[in-house]
Structures are given as C-alpha cells and as structure tokens.
mmCIF file of C-alpha atoms in Angstrom:
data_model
loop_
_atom_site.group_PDB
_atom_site.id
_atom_site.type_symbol
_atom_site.label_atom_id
_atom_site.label_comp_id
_atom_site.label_asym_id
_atom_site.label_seq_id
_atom_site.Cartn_x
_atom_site.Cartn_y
_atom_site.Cartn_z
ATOM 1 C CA UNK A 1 -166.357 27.766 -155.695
ATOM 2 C CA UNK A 2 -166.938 24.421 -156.731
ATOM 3 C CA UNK A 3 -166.933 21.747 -153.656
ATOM 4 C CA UNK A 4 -164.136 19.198 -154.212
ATOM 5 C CA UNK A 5 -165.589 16.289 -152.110
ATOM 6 C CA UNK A 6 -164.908 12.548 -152.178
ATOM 7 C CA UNK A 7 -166.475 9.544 -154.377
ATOM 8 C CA UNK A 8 -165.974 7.565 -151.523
ATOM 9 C CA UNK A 9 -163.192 4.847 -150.306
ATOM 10 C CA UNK A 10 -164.655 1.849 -152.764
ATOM 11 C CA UNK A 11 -166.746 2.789 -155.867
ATOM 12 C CA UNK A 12 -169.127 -0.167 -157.057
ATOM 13 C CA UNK A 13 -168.731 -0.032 -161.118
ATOM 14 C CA UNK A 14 -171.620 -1.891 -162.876
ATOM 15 C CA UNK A 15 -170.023 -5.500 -163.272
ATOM 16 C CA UNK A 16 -170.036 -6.588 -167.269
ATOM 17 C CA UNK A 17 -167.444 -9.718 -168.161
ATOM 18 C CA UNK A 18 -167.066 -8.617 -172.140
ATOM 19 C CA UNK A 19 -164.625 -11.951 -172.343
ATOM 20 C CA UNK A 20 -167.126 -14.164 -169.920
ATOM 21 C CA UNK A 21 -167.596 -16.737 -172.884
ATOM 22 C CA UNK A 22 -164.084 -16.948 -173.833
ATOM 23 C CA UNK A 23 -162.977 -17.877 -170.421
ATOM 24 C CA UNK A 24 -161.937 -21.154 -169.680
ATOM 25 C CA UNK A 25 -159.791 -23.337 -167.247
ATOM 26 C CA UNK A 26 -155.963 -22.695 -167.707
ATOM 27 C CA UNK A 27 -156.685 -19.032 -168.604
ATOM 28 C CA UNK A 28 -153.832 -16.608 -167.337
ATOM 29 C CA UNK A 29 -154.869 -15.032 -163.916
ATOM 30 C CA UNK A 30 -154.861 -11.638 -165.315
ATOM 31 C CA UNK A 31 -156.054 -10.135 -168.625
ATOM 32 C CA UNK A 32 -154.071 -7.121 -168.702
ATOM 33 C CA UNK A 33 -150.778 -6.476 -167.441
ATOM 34 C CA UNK A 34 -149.136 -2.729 -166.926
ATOM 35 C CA UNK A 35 -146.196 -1.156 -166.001
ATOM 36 C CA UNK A 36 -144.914 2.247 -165.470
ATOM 37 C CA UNK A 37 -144.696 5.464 -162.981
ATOM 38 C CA UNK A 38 -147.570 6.340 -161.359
ATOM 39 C CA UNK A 39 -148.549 10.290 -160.570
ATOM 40 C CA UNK A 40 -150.711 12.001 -157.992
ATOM 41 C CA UNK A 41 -152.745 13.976 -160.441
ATOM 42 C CA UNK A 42 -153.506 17.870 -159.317
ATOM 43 C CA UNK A 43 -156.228 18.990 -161.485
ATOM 44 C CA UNK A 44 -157.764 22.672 -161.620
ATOM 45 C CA UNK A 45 -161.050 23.188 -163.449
ATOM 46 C CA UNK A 46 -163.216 25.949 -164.241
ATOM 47 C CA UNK A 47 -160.465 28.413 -165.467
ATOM 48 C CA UNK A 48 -161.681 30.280 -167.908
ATOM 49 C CA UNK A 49 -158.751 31.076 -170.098
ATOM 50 C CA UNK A 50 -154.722 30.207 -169.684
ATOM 51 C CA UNK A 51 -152.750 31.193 -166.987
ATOM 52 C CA UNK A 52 -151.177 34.356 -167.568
ATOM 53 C CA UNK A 53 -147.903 35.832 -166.048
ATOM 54 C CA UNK A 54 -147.932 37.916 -162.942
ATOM 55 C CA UNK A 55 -151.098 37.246 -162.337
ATOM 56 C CA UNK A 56 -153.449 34.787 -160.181
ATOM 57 C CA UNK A 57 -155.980 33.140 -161.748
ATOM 58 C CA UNK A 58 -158.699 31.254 -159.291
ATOM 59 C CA UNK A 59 -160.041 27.765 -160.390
ATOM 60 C CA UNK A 60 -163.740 27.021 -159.892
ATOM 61 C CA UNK A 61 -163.066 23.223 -158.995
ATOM 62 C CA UNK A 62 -159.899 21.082 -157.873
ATOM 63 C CA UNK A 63 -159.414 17.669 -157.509
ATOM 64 C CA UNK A 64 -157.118 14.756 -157.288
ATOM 65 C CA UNK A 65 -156.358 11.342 -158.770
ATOM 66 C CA UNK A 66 -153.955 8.733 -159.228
ATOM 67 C CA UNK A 67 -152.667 9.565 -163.119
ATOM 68 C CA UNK A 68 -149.573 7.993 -165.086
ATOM 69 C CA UNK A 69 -149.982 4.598 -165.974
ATOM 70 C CA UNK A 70 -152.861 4.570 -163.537
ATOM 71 C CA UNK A 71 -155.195 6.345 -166.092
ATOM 72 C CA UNK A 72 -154.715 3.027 -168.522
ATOM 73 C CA UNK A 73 -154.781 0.628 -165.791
ATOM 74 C CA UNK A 74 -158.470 2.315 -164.183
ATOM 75 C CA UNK A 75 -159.788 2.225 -167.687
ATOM 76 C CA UNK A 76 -159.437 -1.435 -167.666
ATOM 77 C CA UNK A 77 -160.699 -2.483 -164.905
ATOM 78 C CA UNK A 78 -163.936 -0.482 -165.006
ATOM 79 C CA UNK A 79 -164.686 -1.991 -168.155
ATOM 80 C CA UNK A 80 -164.509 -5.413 -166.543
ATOM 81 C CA UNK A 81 -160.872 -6.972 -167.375
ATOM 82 C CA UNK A 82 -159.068 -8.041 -164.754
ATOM 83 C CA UNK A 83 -156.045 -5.806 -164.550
ATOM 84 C CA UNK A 84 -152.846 -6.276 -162.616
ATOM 85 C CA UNK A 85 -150.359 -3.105 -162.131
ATOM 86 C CA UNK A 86 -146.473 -3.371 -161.539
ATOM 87 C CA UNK A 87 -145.263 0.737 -160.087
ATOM 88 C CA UNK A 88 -143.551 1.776 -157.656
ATOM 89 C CA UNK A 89 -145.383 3.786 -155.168
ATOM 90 C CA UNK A 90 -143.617 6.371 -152.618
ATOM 91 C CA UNK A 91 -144.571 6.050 -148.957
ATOM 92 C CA UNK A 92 -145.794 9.588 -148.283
ATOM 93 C CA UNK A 93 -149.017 10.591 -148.501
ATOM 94 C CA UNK A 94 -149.615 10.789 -151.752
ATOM 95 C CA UNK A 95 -148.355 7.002 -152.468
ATOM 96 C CA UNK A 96 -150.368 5.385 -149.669
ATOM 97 C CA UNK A 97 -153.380 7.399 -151.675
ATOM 98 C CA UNK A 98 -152.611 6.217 -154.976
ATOM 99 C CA UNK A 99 -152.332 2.785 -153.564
ATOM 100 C CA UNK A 100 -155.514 2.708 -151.823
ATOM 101 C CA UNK A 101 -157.601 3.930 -154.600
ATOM 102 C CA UNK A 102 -156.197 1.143 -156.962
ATOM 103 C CA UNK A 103 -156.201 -1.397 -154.862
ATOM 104 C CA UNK A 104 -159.570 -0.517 -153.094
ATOM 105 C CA UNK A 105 -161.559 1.418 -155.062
ATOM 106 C CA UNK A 106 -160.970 -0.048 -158.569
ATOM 107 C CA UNK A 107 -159.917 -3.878 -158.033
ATOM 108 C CA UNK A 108 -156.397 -3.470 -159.646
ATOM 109 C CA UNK A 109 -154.218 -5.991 -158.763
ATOM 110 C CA UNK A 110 -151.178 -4.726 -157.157
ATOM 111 C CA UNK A 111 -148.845 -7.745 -155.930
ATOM 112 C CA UNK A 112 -146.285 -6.954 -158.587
ATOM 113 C CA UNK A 113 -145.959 -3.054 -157.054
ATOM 114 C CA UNK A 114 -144.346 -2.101 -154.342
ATOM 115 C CA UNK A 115 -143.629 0.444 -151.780
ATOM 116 C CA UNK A 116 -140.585 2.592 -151.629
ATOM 117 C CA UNK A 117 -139.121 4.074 -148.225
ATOM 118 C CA UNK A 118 -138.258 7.621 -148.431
ATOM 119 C CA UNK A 119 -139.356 8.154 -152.056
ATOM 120 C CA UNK A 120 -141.394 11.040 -152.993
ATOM 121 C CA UNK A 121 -144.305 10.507 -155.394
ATOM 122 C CA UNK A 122 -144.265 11.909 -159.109
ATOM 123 C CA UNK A 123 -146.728 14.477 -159.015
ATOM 124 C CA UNK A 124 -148.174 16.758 -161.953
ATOM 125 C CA UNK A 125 -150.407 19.637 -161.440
ATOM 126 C CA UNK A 126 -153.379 19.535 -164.679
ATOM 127 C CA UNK A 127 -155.240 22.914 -166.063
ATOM 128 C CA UNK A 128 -157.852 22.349 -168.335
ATOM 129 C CA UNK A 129 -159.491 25.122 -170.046
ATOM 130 C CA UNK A 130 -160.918 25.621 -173.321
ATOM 131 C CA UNK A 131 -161.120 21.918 -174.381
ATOM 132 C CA UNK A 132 -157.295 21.721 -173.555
ATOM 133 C CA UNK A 133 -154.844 21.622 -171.383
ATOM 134 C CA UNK A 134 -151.667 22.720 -169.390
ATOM 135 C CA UNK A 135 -149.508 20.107 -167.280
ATOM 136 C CA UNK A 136 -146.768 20.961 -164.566
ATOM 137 C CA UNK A 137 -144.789 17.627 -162.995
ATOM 138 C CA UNK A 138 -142.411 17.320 -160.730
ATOM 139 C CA UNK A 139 -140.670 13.841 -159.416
ATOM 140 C CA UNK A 140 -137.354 13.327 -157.754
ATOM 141 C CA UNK A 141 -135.183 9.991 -158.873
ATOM 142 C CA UNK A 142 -136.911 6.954 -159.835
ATOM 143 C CA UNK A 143 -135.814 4.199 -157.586
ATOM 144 C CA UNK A 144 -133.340 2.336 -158.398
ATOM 145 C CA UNK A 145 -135.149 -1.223 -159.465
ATOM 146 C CA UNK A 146 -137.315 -0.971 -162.643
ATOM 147 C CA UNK A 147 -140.916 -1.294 -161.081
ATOM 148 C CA UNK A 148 -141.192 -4.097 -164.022
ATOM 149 C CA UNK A 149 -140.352 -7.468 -162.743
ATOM 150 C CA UNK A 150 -137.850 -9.489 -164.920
ATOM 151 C CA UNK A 151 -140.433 -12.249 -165.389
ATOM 152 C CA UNK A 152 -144.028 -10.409 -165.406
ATOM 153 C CA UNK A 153 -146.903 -12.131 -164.425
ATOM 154 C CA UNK A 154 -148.843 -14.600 -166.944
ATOM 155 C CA UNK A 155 -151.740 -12.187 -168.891
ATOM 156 C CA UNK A 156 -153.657 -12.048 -171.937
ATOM 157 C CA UNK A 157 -152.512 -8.891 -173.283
ATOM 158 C CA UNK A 158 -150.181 -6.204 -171.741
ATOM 159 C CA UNK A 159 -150.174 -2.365 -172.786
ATOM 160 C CA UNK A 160 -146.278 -1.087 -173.296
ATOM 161 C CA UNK A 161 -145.407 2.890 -173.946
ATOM 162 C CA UNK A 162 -142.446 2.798 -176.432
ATOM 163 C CA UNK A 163 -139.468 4.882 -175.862
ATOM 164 C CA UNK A 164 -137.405 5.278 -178.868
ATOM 165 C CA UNK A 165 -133.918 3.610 -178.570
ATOM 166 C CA UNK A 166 -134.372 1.727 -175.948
ATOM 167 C CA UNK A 167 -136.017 -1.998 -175.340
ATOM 168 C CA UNK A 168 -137.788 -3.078 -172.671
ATOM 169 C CA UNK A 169 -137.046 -6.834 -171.723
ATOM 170 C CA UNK A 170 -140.327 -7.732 -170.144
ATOM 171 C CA UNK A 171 -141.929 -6.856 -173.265
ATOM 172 C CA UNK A 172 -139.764 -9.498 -174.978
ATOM 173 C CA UNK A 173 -140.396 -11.792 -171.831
ATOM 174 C CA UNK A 174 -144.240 -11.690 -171.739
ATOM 175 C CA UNK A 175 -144.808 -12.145 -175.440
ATOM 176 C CA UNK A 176 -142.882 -15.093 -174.973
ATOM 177 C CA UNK A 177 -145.502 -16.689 -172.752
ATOM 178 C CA UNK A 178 -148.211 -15.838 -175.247
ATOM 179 C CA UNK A 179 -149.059 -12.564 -174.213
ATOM 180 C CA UNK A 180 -150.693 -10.036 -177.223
ATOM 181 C CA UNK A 181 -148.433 -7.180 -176.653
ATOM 182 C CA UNK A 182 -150.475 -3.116 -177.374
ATOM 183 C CA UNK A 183 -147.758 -0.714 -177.929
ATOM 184 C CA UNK A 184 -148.054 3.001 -177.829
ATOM 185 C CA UNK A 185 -145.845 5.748 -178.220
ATOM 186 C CA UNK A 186 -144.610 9.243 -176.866
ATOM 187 C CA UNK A 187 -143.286 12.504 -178.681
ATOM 188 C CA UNK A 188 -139.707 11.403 -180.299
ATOM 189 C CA UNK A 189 -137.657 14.038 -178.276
ATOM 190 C CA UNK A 190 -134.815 13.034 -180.810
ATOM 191 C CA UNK A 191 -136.243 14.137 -183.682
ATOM 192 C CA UNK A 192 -135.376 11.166 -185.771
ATOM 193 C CA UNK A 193 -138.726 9.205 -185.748
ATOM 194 C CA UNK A 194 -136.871 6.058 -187.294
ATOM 195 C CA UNK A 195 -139.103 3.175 -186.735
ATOM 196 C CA UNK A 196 -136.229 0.724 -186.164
ATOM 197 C CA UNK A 197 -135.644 2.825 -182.610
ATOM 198 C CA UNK A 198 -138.985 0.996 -181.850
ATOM 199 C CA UNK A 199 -137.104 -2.080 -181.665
ATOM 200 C CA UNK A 200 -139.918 -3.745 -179.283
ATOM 201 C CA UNK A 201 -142.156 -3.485 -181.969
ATOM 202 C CA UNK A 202 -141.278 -6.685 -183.073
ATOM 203 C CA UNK A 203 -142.937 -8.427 -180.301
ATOM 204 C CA UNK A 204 -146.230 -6.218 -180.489
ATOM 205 C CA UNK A 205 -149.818 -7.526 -181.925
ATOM 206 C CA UNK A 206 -151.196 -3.914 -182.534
ATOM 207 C CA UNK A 207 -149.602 -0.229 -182.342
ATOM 208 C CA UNK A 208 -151.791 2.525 -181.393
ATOM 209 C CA UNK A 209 -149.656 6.283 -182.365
ATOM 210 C CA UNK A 210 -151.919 9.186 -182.730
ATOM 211 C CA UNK A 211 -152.160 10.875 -186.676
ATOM 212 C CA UNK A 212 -148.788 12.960 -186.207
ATOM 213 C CA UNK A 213 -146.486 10.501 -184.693
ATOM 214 C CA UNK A 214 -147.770 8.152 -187.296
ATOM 215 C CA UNK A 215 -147.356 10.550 -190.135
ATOM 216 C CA UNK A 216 -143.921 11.261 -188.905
ATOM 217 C CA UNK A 217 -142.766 7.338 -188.038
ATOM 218 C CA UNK A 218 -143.885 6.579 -192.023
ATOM 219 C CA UNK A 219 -142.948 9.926 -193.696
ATOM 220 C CA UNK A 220 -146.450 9.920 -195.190
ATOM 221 C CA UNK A 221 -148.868 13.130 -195.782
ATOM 222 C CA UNK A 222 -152.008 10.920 -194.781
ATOM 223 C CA UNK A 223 -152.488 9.394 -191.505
ATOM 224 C CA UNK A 224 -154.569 6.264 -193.086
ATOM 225 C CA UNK A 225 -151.848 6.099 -195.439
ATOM 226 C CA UNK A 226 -149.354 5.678 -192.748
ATOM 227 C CA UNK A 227 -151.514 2.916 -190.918
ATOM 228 C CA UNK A 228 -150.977 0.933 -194.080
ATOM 229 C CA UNK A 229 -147.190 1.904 -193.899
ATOM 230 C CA UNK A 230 -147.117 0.706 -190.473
ATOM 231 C CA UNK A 231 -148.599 -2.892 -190.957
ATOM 232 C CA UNK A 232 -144.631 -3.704 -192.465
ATOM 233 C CA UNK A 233 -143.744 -3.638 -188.647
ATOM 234 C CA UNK A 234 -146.964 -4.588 -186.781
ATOM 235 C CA UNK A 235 -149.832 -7.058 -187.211
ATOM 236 C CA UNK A 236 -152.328 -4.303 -186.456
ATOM 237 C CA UNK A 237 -152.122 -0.612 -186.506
ATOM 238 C CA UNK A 238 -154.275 2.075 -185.410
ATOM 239 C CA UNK A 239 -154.163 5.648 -186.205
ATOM 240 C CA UNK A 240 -156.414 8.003 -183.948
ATOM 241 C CA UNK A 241 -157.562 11.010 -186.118
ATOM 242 C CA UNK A 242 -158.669 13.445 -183.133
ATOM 243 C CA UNK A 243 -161.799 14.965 -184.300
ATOM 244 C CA UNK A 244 -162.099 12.709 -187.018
ATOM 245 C CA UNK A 245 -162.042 9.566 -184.956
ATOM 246 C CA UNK A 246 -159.684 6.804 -185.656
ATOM 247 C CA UNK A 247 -158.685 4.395 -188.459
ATOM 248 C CA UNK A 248 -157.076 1.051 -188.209
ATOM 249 C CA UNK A 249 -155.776 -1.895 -190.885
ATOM 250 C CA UNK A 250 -154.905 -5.660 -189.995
ATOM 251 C CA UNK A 251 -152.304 -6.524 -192.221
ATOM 252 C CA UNK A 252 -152.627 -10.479 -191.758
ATOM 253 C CA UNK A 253 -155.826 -10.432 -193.243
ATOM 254 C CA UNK A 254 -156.118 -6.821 -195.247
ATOM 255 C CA UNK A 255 -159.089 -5.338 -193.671
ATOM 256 C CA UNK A 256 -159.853 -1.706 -192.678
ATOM 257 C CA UNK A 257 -162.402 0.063 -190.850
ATOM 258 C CA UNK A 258 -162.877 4.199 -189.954
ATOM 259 C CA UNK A 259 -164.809 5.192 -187.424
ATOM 260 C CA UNK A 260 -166.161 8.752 -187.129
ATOM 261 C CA UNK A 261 -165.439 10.416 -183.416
ATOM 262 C CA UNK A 262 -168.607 10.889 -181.878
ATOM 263 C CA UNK A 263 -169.304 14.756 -180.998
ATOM 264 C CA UNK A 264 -168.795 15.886 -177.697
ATOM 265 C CA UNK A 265 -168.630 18.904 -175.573
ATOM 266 C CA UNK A 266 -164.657 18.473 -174.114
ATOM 267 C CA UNK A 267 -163.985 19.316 -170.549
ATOM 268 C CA UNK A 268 -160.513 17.754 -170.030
ATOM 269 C CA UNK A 269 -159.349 15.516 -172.550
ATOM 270 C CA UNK A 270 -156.973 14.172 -169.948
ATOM 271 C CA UNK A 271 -156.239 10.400 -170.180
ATOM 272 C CA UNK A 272 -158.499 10.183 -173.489
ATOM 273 C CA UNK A 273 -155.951 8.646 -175.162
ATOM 274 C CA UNK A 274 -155.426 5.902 -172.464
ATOM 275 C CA UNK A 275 -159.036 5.527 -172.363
ATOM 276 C CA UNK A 276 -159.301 4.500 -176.259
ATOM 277 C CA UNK A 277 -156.457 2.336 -175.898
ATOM 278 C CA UNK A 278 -158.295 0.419 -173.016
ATOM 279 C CA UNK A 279 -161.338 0.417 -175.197
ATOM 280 C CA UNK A 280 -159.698 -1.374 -178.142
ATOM 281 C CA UNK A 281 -157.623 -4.103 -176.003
ATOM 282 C CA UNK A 282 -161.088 -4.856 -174.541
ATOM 283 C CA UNK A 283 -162.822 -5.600 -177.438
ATOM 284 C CA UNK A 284 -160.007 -7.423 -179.508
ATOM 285 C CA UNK A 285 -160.095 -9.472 -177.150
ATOM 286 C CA UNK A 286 -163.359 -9.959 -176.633
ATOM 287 C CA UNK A 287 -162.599 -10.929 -180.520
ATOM 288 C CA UNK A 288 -165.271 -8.369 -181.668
ATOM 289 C CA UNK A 289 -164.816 -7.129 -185.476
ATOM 290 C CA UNK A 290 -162.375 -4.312 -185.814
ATOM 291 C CA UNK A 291 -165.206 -1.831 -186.786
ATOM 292 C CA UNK A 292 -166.802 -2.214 -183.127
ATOM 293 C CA UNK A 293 -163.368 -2.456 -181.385
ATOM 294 C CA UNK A 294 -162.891 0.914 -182.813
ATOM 295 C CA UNK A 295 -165.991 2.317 -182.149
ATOM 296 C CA UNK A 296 -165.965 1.181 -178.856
ATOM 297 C CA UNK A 297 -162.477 2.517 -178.207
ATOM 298 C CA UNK A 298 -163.761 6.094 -179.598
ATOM 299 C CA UNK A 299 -167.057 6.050 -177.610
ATOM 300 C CA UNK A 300 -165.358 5.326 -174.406
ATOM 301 C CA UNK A 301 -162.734 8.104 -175.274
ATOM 302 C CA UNK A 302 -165.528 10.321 -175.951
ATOM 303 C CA UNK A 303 -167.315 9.878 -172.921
ATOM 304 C CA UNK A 304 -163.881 10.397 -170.762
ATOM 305 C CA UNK A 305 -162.929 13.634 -171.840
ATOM 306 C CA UNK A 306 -166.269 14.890 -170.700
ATOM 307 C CA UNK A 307 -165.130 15.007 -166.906
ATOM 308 C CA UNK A 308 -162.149 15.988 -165.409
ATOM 309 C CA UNK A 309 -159.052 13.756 -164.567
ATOM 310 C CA UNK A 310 -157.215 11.489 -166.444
ATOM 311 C CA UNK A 311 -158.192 8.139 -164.499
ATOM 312 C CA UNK A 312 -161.058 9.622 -162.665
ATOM 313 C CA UNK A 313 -163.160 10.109 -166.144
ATOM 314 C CA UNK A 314 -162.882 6.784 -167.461
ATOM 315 C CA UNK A 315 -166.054 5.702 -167.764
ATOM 316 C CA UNK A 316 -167.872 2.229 -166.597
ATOM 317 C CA UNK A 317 -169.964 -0.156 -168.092
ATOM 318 C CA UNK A 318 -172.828 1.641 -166.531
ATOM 319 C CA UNK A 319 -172.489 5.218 -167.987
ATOM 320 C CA UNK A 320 -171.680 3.486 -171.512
ATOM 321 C CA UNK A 321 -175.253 1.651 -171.044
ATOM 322 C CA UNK A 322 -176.258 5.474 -169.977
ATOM 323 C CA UNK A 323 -175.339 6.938 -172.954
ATOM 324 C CA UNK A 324 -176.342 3.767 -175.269
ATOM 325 C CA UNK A 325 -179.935 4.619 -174.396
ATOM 326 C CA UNK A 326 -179.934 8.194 -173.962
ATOM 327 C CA UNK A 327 -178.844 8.138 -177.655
ATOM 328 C CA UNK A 328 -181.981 5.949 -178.895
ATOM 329 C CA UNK A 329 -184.137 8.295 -177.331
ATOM 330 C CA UNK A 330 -183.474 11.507 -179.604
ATOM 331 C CA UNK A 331 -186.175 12.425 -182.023
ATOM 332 C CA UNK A 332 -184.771 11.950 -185.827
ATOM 333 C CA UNK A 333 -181.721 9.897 -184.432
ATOM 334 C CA UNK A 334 -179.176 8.555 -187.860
ATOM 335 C CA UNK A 335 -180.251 5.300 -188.117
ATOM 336 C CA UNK A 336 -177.264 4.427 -189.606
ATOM 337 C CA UNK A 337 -175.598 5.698 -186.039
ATOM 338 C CA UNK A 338 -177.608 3.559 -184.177
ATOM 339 C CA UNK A 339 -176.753 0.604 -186.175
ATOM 340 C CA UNK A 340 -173.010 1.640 -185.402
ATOM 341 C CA UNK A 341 -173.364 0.991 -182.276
ATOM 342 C CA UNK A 342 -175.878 -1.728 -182.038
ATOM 343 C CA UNK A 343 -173.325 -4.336 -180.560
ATOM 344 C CA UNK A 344 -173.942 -2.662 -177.589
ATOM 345 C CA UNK A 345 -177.134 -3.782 -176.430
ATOM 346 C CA UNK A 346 -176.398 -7.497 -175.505
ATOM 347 C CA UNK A 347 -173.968 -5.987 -173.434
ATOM 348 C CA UNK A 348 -174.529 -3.142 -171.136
ATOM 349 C CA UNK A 349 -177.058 -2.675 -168.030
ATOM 350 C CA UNK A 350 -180.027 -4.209 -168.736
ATOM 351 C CA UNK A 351 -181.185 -1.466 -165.009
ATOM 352 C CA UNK A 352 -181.538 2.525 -165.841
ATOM 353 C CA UNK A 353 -178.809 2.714 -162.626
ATOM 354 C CA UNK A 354 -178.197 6.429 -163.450
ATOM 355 C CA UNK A 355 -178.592 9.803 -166.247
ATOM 356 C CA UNK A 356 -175.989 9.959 -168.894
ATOM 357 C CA UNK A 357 -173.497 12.307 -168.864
ATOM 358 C CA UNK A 358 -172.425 11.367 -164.729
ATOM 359 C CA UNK A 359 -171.427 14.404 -163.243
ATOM 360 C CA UNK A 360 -169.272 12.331 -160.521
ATOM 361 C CA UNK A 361 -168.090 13.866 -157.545
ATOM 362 C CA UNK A 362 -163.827 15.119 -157.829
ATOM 363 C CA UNK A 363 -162.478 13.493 -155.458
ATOM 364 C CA UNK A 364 -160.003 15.360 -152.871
ATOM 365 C CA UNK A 365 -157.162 13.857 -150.390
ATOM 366 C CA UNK A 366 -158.182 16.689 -148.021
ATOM 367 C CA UNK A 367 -160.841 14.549 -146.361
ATOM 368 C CA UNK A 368 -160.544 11.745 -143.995
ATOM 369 C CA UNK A 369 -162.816 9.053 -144.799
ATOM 370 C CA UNK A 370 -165.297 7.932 -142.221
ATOM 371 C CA UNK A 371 -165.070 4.704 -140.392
#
C-alpha cells in the first residue's frame, strides 16, 4: 500500500509576484475574488481499472483535500495572486480541515467565509484510473444565506461558474466596481444550451467553456469556430481543446492565438480545468500577450493533472521553474518549443529548489499534526 501521510500544517510555495510592476497605491486589496461550495475531496489512486459491481477493488494510495471552489482558489494563490474566498464551511471535522488548509497552508483569504453550526460538509469521494475518473458526492442542504456577500469585496478580477437561467447579483455588483469578471460554465442539464440563459455574461471580460459546451452554446461543428461565435457575447473567449490544447480570440481587437497541449503522462486530471483557468486570469492580468496567457494556462494544467487531487496538484511557481529547466536540458529539444515558452525565464526560481515532476506527499486527515 501506498503511505498516505501529511504535507505538513503550512506549505512554503516559492514566492513569484507575476503583477509586482503593475501594483500601485489604491490597488484593490485582493486580486482574485471566489465564491462557491467547498468539498472535502476523498481521492483513491492506484486502481487499476473501474470499479466493478459486487466486487471490492483495493486502492494503492488515498488521500484528502479541500476540492470545489477550493481547487480554483489554491491555484491562485500558489501562483502568487492574492486570493480571497467567500464559502461556507460546516463545523465538523471536515470543515475545520478545509478551513485550516486555506487559511494556513495556502494564504487564502477567508474573512468573507464563514462557519456554519450543525452543517455537514459537501463531500465527494474521487477514483482516478486510466487517465480518468469516477466521482461520488454527497452534501445535505446548503445553508440558508448564499455564502456570496451582497456587496463582495473590492478585487481585480473574480472567477464566476455560470448556471444557466439563473443570475448571480454579485457578479453584476463586482463588475460594477471595476472588477474583470472570468466566467465558466457547467454541463446544461436542460438541454437547451441557449446562450441568453447565460444572462451574466454580459458583465464578463473573458468566458472559458471547454470544446463541447462551446460547440453546443454556438451550434457550430468547430470549436475555434465557436470561439469566434462567442466573441458576439464576450470580450474574450477561450475554447480548451483537451488534447489539442486550447484556442482563444479577443474580439475588441481581432486577434487569435492556439496553443498546442503539452504531452503528459495523466494521473488524475482532477481540477485541470480550474488549474488553466487560474493560469489564464494570472497572466491577463499580468497583461502578458494572449499567446503566453494561453500557454501558461495549458502548462500549468499540464503539470496538475500529473498528481492526484484537484487542489492538491496545482502546481507552484517552483515546480513550473522545475519543469522550465528540465525541458532545456533534453538533447534535440524543438527550438521552436523552447521559444514558446521563453517568457518564462524572467520569471521563475532563479534556485534549483527541487526535481521536476514533484511527487508531493497526499495528504491525510487521519494524522494529528505535531505541536
């Protein structure tokens, strides 16, 4: 069996400031803003093919995280922004975890949040195998209140999940005080994938669906095709092609960029998507051309899916300056890839701090911590 031990109480990310020139007196406190339902993640690894009925199947490792809108917010702040988290977090065991390794162990502000008496945390129970994976959840009630104050917090840019039909009047409210608004979006349960049910789109700099759902929002046969559809209801849109990587078109000033997906062996690709997301909001803005936004947004996605856990595998400035020189050490190394990435190097770890890829420790809520 695999040992499921701890990273430890409070991890120490390699500190990069991507938007330390742009900063300035008068800034917003925060950078990002988030809201949403946080999970304890359950995640079993080392199964070597799909549960099957009537039958036990034994994982070789386990571990545990906080997952949700946790996975987007941890992205964040490892790669330097200063993040700020409104949830609501159950008082059992599993809450006063979650908390703790937010708060703690990443940085993430959490004065918006708050703790709910008698309230059971959402939990989901992860399987990867095969490249893929297999979720179970289970939550009881939301509490009453909307997690989401009614006026959130001052920010540069906040990260919203869509849900067809319905608005969101924070949304409205922050991109009233200047904040750039990221929108994603879910599976349209309905069926109707009308892109006037996105009604907060309106307020949103840059819309992030995956190939299908924007295939299906545009009634298009091409994904890029549909990115150019999209730019009729958003400044900015960016398709993610899977395998293919992603492709994205600013319709205020008509430029595109693709980036290929850098190849990777997939161990969970739990909380990839977050992770990309994170990537881009980082470096737009950090005002970086939309080429390297993308290709940062892949790379970090790339490098996620390569451990296990949604929020646990996002990676830090320090395993991205890993990999960055890892890569220019292969014999007969695409120059043209290098070149790709070549924005890099005023930016990462100047200090070999460790190998590239991390193999980090899972960590469990079995242990006490010492002290």
């Amino acid at each position: 069996m695999t040992a499921s031990i701890g990273e430890g109480p409070h991890r120490h990310h390699a500190h990069v400031d991507p938007l330390a020139a742009l900063r300035a007196p008068g800034d917003p406190p925060w950078d990002v803003y988030l809201t949403g339902t946080v999970f304890l993640d359950i995640i079993f690894t080392g199964l070597d093919s799909a549960p099957v009925r009537g039958t036990e199947s034994w994982a070789r490792g386990m571990g545990s995280s906080p997952g949700g809108v946790a996975n987007m917010a941890t992205a964040l702040a490892r790669l330097g922004l200063r993040t700020c988290l409104a949830a609501a977090f159950g008082d059992d065991h599993y809450g006063e975890y979650c908390w703790d390794e937010l708060k703690e162990g990443e940085g993430i502000d959490l004065s918006p949040s708050r703790k709910v008496s008698g309230w059971h945390s959402p939990v989901t129970v992860s399987m990867a195998y095969e490249g893929e994976r297999t979720m179970v959840s289970h939550g009881h009630e939301p509490p009453p209140e909307e997690p989401a104050p009614d006026c959130p917090p001052r920010a540069r840019a906040a990260v919203a999940s869509l849900t067809p039909g319905r608005r969101e009047p924070w949304i409205a409210e922050a991109a009233k005080q200047g904040t750039r608004i990221f929108a994603d979006v879910g599976w349209d349960e309905t069926g109707a994938w009308d892109p006037a049910g996105l009604a907060d789109l309106e307020h949103c700099e840059a819309f992030l669906p995956n190939a299908e759902e924007a295939m299906r929002y545009t009634r298009t046969d091409c994904p890029r095709a549909a990115a150019h559809a999209l730019t009729e209801y958003v400044p900015l849109a960016v398709v993610t092609l899977g395998a293919e990587g992603a492709y994205a078109v600013d319709g205020r000033t008509g430029e595109s960029a693709g980036v290929p997906a850098i190849a990777v062996e997939a161990l969970d690709p739990t909380g990839a998507g977050d992770v990309f997301v994170a990537g881009f909001v980082t470096g737009t803005l950090a005002e970086w051309p939309l080429a390297d936004r993308l290709a940062f947004a892949g790379l970090t996605a790339a490098l996620s899916v390569q451990e296990f856990g949604g929020s646990l595998s996002a990676p830090d400035w320090s395993e991205i300056g890993a990999w960055w020189r890892k890569v220019q050490s292969y014999e007969n190394q695409d120059p043209a890839a290098l070149t790709r990435y070549a924005f890099l190097e005023g930016l990462v770890p100047e200090e070999d701090i460790e190998a590239w890829p991390r193999r980090r420790a899972v960590p469990t809520i079995g242990f006490r911590r010492p002290g």
